[in-house]
Coordinates of N, CA and C in Angstrom, one line a residue:
X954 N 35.1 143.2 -119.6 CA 34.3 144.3 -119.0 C 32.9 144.0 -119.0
X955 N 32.0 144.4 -117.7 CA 31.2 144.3 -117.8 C 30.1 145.3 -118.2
X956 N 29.0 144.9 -118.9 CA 28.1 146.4 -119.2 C 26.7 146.3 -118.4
X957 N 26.2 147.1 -117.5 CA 24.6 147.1 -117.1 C 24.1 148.5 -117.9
X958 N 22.4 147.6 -119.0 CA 21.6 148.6 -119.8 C 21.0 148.0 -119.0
X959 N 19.6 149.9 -118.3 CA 18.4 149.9 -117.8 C 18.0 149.9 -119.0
X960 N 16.8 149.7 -118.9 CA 15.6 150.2 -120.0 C 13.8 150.5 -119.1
X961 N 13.1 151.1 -119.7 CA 11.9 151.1 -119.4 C 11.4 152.3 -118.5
X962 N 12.1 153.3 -117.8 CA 12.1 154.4 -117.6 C 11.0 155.7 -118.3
X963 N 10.2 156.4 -118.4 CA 9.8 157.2 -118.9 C 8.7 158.2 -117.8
X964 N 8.0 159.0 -118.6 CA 6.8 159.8 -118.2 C 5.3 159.0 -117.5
X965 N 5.2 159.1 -116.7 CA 3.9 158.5 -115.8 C 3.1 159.8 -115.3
X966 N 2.2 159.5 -114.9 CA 1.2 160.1 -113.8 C 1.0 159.5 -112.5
X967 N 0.6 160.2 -111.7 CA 0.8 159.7 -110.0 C -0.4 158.7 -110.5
X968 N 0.2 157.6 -109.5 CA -0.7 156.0 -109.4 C -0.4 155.4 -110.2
X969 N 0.1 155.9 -111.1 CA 1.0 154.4 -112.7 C 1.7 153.6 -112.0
X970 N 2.2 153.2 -113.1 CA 3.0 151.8 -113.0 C 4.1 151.7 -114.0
X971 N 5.3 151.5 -113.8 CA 6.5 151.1 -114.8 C 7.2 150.0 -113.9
X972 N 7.7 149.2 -115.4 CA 8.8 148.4 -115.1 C 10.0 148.3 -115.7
X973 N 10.8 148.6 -114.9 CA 12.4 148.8 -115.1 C 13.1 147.8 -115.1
X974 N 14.2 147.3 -116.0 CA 14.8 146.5 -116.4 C 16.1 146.7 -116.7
X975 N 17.2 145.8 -116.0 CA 18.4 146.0 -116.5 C 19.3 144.6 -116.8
X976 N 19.6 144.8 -117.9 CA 20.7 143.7 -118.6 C 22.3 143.4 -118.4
X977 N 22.7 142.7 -117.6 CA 24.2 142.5 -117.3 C 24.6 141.8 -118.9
X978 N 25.6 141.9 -119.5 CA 26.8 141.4 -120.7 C 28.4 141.9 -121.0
X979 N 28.8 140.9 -120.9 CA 29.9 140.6 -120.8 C 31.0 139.5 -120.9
X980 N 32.2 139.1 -121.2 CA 32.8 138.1 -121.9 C 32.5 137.2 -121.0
X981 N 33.1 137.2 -119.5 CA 32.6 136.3 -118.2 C 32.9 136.9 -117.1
X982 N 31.8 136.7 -116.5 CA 31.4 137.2 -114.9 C 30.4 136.6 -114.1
X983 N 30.2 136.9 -113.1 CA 29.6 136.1 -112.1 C 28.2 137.6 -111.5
X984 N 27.8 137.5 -111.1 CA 26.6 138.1 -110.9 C 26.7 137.7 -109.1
X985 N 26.3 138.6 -108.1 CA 25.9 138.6 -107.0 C 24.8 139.4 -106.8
X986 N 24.8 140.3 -106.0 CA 24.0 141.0 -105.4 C 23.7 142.1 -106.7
X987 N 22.1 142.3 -107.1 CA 21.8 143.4 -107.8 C 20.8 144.2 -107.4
X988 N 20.8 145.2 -107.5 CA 20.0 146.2 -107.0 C 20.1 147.4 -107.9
X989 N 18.5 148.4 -107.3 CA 18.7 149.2 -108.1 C 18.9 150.6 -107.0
X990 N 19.2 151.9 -107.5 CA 19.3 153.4 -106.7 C 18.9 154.3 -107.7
X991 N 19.1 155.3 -106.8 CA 18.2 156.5 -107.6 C 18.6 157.8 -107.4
X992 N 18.7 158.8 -108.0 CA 19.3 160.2 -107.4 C 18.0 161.6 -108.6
X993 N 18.0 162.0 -107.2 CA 16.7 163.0 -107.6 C 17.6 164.4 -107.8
X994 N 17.5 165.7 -108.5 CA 18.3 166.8 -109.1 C 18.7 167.2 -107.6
X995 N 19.7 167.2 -107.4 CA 20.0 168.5 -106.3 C 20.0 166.9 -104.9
X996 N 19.9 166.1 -105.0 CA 20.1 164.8 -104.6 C 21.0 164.1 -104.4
X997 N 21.8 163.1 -102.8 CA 22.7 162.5 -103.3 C 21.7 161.0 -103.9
X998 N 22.6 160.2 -104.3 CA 22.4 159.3 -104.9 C 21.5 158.4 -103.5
X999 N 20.5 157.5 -103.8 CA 20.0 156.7 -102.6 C 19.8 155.0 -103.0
X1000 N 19.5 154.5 -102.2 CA 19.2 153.0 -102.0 C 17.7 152.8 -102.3
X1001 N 17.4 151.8 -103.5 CA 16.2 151.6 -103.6 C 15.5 150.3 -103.2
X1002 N 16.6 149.6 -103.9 CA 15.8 148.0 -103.4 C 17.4 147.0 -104.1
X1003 N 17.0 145.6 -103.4 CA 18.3 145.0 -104.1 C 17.9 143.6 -103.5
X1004 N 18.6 142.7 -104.6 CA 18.2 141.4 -104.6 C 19.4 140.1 -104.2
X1005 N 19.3 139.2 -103.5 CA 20.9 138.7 -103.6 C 20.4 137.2 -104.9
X1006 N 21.3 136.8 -104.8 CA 21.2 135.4 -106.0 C 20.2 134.4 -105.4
X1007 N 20.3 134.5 -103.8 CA 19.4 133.4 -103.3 C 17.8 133.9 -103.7
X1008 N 17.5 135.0 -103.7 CA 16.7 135.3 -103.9 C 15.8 136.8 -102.9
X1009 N 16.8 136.3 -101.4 CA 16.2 137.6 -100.5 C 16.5 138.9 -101.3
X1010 N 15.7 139.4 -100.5 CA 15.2 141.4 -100.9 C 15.6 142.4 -100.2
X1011 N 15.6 143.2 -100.2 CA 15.5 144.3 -99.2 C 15.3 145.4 -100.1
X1012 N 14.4 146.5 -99.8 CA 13.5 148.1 -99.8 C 13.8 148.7 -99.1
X1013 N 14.2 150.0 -99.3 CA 14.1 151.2 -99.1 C 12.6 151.4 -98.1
X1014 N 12.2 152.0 -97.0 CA 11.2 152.3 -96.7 C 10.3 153.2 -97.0
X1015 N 10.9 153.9 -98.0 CA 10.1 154.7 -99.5 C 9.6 154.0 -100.1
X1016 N 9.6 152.7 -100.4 CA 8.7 152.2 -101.6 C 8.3 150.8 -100.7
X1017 N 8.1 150.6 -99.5 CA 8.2 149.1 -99.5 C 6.8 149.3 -99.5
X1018 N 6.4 147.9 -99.8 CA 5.1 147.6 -100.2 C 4.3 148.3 -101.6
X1019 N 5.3 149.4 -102.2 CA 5.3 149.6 -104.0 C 5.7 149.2 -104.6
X1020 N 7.1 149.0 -105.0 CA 8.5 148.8 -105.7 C 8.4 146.9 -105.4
X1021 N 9.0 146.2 -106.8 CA 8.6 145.1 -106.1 C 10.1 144.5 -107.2
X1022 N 11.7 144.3 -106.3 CA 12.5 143.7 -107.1 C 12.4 142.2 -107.8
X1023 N 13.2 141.8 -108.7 CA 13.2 140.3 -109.4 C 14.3 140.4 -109.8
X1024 N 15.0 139.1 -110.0 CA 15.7 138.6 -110.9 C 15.7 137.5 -111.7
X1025 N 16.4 137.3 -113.1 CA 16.0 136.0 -113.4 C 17.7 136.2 -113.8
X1026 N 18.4 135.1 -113.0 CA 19.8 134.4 -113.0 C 20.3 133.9 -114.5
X1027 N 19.2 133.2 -115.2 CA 19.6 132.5 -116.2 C 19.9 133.8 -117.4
X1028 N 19.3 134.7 -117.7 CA 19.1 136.0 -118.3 C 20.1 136.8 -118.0
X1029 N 20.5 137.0 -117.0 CA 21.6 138.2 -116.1 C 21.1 139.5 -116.4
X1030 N 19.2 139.1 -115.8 CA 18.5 140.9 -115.2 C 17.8 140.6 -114.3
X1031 N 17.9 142.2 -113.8 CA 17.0 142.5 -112.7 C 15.5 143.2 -113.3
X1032 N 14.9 143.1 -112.8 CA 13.8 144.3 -112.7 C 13.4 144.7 -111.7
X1033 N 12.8 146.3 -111.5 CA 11.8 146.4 -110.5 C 10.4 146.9 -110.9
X1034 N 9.5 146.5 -110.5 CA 8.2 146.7 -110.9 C 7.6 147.4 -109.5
X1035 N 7.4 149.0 -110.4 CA 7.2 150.6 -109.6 C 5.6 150.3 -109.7
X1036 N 4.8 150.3 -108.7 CA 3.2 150.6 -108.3 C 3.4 152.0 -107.8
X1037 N 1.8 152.4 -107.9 CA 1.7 153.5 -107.2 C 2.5 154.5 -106.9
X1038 N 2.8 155.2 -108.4 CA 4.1 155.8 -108.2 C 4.1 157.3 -108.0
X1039 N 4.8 158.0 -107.6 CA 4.4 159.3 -106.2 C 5.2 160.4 -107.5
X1040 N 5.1 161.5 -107.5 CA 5.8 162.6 -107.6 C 7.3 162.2 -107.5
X1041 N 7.4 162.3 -105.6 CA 8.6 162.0 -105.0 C 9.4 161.1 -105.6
X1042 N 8.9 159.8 -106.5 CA 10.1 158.8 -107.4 C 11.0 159.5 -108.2
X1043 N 10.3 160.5 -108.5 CA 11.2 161.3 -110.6 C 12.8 161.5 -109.6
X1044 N 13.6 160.9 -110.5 CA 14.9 160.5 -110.6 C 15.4 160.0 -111.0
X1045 N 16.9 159.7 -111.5 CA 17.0 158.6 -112.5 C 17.5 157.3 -111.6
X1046 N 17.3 156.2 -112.3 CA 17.7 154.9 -111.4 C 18.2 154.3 -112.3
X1047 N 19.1 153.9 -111.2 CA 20.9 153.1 -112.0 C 20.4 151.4 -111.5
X1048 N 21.1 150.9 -112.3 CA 21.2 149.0 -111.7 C 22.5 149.4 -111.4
X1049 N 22.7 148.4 -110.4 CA 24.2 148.3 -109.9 C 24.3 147.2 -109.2
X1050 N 25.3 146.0 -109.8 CA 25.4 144.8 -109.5 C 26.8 144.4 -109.2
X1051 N 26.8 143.6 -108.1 CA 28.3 143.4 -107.6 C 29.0 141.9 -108.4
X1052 N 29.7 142.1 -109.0 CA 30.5 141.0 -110.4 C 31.9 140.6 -109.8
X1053 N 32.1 139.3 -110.3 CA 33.6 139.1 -110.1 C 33.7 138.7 -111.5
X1054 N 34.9 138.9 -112.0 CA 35.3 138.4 -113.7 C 36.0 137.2 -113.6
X1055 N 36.8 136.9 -112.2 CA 37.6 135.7 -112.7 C 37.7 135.3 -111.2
X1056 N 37.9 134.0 -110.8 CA 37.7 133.4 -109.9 C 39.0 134.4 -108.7
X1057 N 40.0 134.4 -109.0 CA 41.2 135.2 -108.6 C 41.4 136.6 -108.3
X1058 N 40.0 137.1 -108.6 CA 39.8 138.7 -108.6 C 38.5 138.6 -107.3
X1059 N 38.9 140.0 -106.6 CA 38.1 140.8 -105.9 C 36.6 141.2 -106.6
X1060 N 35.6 140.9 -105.7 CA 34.3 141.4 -106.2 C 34.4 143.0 -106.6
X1061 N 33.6 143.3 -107.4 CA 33.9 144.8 -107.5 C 32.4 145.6 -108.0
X1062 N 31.9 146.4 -107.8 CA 30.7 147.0 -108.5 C 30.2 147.6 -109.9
X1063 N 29.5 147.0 -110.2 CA 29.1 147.4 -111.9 C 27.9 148.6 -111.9
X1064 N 28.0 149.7 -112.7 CA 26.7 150.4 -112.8 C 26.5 150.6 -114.3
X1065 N 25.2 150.9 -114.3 CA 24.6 151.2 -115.4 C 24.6 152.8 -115.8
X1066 N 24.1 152.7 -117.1 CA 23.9 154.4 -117.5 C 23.4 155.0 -116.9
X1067 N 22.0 154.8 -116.3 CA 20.9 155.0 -115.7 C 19.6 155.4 -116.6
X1068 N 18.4 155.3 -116.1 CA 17.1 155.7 -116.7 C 16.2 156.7 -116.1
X1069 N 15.8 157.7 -116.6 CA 15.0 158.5 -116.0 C 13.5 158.4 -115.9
X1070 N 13.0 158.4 -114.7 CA 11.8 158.1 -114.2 C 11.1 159.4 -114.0
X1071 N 10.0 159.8 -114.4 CA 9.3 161.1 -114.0 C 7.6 160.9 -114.0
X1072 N 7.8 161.3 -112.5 CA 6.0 161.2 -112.2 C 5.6 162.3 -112.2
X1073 N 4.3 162.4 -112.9 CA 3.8 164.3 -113.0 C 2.6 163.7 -111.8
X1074 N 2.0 165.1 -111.3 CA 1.2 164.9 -110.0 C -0.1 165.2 -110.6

């Protein structure tokens, strides 16, 4: 089984800065595409940013040009590093990475607990 911990989540003021981090572990697995999402109270869940192994990106048009994803492969994390961060962010944001366990299995999706982000104005 696989586990994804965020970390780094907390209280900011509009224009801060956090960086979020999530840890894949597990007996064996493979790592593909990771990314992170977000769901604000009364919210469905949304698409924030996401990384593939080669290294392309893709953002949300809510944060592009703030929100800035990474991965480091050898580690099995992601981060995203939040600039200029709005009111509008406070939600909590999950990692969620697509894993295979064994060569003979279907890819399937992994999520984390999630971490709560809150920007005061």
């Amino acid at each position: 089984q696989v586990q994804l911990v965020e970390s780094g989540g907390g209280l900011v003021q509009a224009g801060d800065s956090l960086r979020l981090s999530c840890a894949a572990s597990g007996r064996t697995f493979t790592l593909y595409t990771m990314g992170w999402f977000r769901q604000a109270p009364g919210k469905e869940r949304e698409f924030v940013a996401s990384i593939r192994t080669s290294g392309s990106t893709y953002y949300a048009e809510s944060v592009k040009g703030r929100f800035s994803i990474s991965r480091d492969n050898a580690k099995n994390t992601v981060h995203l590093q939040m600039n200029t961060l709005k009111p509008e962010d406070t939600a909590v944001y999950y990692c969620k990475a697509k894993i295979q366990t064994a060569v003979w299995r279907p890819l399937s999706d992994a999520w984390g607990q999630g971490t709560q982000v809150t920007v005061s104005s």
